[in-house]
GROMACS .gro file of C-alpha atoms in nm:
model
  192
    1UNK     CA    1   2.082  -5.632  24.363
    2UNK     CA    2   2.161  -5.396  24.095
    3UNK     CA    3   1.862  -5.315  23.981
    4UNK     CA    4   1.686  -5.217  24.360
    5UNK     CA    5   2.003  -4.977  24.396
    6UNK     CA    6   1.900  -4.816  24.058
    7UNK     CA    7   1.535  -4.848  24.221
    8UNK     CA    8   1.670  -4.608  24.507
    9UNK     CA    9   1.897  -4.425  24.323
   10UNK     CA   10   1.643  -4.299  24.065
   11UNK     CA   11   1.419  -4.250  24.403
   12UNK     CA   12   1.686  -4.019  24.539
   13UNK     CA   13   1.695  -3.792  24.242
   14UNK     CA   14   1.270  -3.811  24.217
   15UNK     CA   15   1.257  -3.657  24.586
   16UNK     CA   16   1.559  -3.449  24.512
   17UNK     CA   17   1.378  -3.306  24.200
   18UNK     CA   18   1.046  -3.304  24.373
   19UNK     CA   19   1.246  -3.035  24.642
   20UNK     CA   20   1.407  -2.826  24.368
   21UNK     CA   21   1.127  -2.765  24.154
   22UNK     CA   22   0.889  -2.721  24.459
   23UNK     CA   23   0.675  -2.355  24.478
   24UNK     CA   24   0.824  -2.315  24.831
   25UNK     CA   25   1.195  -2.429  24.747
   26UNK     CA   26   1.139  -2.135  24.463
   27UNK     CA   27   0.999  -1.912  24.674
   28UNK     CA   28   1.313  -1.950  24.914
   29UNK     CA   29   1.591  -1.926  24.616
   30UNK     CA   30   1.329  -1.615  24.533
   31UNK     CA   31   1.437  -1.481  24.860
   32UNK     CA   32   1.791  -1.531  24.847
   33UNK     CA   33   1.844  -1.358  24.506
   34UNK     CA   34   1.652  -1.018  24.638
   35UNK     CA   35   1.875  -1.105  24.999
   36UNK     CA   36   2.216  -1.119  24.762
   37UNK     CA   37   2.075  -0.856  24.535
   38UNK     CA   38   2.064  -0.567  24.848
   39UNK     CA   39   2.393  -0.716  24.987
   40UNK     CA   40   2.547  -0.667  24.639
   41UNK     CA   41   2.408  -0.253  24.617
   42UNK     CA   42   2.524  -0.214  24.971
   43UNK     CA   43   2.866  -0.341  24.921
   44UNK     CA   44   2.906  -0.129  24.592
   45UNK     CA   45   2.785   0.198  24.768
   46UNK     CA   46   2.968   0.202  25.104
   47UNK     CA   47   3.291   0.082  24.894
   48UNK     CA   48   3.193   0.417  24.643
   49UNK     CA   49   3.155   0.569  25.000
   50UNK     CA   50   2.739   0.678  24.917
   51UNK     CA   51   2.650   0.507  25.241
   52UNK     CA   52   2.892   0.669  25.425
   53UNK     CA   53   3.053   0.470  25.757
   54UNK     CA   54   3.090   0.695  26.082
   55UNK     CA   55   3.410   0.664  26.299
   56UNK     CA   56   3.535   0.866  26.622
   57UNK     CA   57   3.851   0.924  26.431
   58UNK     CA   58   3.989   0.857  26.061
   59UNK     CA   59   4.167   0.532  26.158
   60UNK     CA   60   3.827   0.377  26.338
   61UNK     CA   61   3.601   0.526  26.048
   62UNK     CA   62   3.871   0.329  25.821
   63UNK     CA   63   3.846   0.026  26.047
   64UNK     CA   64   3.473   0.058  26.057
   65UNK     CA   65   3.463   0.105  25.686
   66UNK     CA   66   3.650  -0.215  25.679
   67UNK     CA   67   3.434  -0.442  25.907
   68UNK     CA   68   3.144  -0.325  25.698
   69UNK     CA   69   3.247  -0.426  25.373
   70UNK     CA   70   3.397  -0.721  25.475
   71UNK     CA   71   3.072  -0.838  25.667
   72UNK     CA   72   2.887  -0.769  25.357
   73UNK     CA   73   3.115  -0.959  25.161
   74UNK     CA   74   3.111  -1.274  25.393
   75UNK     CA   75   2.728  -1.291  25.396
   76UNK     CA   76   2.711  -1.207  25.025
   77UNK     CA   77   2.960  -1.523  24.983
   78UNK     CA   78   2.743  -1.768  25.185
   79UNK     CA   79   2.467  -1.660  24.993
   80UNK     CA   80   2.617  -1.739  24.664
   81UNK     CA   81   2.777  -2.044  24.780
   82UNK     CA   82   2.390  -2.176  24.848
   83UNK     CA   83   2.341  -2.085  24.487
   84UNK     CA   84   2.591  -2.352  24.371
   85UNK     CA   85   2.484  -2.563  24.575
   86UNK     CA   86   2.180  -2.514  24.395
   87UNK     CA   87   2.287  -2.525  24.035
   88UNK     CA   88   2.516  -2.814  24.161
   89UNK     CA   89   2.162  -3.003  24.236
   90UNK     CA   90   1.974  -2.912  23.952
   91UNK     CA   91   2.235  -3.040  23.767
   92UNK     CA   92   2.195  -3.379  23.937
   93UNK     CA   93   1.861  -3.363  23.889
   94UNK     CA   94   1.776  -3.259  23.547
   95UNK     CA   95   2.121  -3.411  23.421
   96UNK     CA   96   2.167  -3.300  23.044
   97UNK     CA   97   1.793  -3.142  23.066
   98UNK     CA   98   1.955  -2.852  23.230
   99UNK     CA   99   2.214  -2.771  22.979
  100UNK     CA  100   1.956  -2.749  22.692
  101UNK     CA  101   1.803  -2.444  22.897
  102UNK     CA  102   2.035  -2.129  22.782
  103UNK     CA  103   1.896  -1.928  23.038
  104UNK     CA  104   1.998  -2.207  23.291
  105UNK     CA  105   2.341  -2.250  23.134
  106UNK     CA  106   2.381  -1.847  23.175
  107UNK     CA  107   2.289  -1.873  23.498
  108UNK     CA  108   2.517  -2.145  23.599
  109UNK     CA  109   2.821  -1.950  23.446
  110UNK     CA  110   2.756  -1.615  23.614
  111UNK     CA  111   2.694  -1.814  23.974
  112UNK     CA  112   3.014  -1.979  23.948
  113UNK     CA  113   3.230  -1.684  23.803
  114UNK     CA  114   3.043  -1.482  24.090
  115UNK     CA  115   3.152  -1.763  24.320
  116UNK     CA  116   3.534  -1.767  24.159
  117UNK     CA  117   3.530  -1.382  24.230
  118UNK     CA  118   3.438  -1.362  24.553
  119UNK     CA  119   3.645  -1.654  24.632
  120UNK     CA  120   3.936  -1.465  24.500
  121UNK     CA  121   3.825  -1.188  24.714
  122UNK     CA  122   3.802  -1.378  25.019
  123UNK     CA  123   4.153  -1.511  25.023
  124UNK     CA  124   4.363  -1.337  24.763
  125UNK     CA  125   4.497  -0.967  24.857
  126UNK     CA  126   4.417  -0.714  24.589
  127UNK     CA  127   4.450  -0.364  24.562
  128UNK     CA  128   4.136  -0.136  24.596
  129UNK     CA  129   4.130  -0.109  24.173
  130UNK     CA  130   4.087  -0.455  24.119
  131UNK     CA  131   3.857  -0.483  24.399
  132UNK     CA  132   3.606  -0.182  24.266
  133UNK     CA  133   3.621  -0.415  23.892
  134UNK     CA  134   3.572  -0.732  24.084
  135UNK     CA  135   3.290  -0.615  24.265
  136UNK     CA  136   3.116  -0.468  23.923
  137UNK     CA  137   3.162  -0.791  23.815
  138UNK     CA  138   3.000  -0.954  24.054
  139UNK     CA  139   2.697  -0.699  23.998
  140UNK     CA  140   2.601  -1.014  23.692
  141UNK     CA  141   2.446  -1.164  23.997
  142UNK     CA  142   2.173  -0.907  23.952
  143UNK     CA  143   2.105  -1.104  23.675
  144UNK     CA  144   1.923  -1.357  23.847
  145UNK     CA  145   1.640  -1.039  23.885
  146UNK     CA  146   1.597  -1.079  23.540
  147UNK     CA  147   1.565  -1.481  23.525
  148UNK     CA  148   1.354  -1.440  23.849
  149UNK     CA  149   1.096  -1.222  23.625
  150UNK     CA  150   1.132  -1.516  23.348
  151UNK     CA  151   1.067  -1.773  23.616
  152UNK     CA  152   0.761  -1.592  23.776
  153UNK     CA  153   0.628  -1.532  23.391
  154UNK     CA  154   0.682  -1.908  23.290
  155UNK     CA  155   0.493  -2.013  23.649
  156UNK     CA  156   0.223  -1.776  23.605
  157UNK     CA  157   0.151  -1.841  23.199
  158UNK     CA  158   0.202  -2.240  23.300
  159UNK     CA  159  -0.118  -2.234  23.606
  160UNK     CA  160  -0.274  -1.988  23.343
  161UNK     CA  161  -0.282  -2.228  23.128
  162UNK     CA  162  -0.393  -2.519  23.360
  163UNK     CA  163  -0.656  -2.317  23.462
  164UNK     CA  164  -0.773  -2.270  23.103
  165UNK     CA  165  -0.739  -2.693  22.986
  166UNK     CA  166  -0.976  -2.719  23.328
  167UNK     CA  167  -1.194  -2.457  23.233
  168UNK     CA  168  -1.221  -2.609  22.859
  169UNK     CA  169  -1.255  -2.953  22.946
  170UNK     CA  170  -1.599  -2.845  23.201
  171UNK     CA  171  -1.708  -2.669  22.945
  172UNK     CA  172  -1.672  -2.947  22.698
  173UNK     CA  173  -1.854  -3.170  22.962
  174UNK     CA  174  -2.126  -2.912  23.031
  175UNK     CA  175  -2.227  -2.897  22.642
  176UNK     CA  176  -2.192  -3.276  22.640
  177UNK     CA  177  -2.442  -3.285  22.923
  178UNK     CA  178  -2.642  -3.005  22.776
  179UNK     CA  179  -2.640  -3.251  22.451
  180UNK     CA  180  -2.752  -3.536  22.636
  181UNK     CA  181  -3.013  -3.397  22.812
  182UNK     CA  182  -3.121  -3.208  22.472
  183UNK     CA  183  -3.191  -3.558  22.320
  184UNK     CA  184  -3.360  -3.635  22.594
  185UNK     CA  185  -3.608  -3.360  22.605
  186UNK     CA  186  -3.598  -3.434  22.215
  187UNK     CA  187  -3.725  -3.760  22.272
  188UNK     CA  188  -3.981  -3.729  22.538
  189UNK     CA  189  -4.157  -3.399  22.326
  190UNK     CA  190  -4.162  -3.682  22.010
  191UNK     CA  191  -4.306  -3.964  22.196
  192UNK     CA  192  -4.556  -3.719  22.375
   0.00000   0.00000   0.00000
């Protein structure tokens, strides 16, 4: 009995694994980091007041002001709590594996202080100070740019060099056949 639940178990985690490292499942975490990435500039300039938020009056541009930010800060959170669910996965699936990756282990940490931050955003009140340094803070998410250009340079060098092994090895079966049919036309000229 044991052993068929460790059967299934170690199932689970293959098709969980085969999802997370999937081009498609990449492609879609690839979207979310640009997604969170915009959200993140947007917040920062209307809160620096660059992208400036009309109103009828002061108190409804103030409101208005308000609603943005906030709305930006809501669908900035749901994005980055599908990112722990994420890392929260990948940890699952690649178990100790992932924590001998630094890059994943940096990752993980600024995803879940981004998460802490925005959390504390979300429910704690703080003045509009601490908010401006919270929300720099949380600009580490940008980060994931630069381990999105990592990923897409690892992917591309790893089918580069797929290509090349297939390449090699039909080359290497070309000169074999070449060879072969050499010894061939070697042996036909001496018996002729």
């Amino acid at each position: 009995m044991e052993y068929s639940e460790e059967i299934s178990h170690k199932s689970w985690k293959d098709k969980l694994g085969s999802i997370l490292h999937n081009k498609l499942f990449h492609a879609f975490v690839v979207i979310l980091i640009v997604l969170d990435a915009i959200i993140v500039l947007m917040l920062l300039l209307v809160d620096l007041d660059v992208i400036p938020v009309s109103g009828e009056t002061e108190e409804a541009k103030a409101k208005n002001h308000k609603n943005v930010e906030n709305g930006l800060h809501y669908f900035g959170f749901s994005i980055i709590c599908l990112f722990v669910i994420e890392i929260v996965l990948r940890i699952i699936v690649d178990g100790v594996e992932f924590f001998k990756d630094k890059l994943n282990v940096f990752d993980a940490v600024i995803v879940l202080l981004s998460f802490v931050l925005d959390l504390a955003l979300t429910f704690a009140p703080v003045s509009r100070a601490v908010r401006d340094v919270v929300i720099l803070m949380i600009l580490l998410r940008l980060w994931r740019f630069f381990k999105l250009i990592c990923a897409v340079n690892i992917c591309v060098r790893k089918d580069m060099k797929e290509e090349l092994e297939k390449e090699r090895k039909a080359r290497m079966k070309a000169e074999e056949e070449r060879d072969h049919y050499k010894e061939i036309l070697q042996k036909i000229q001496n018996d002729s």
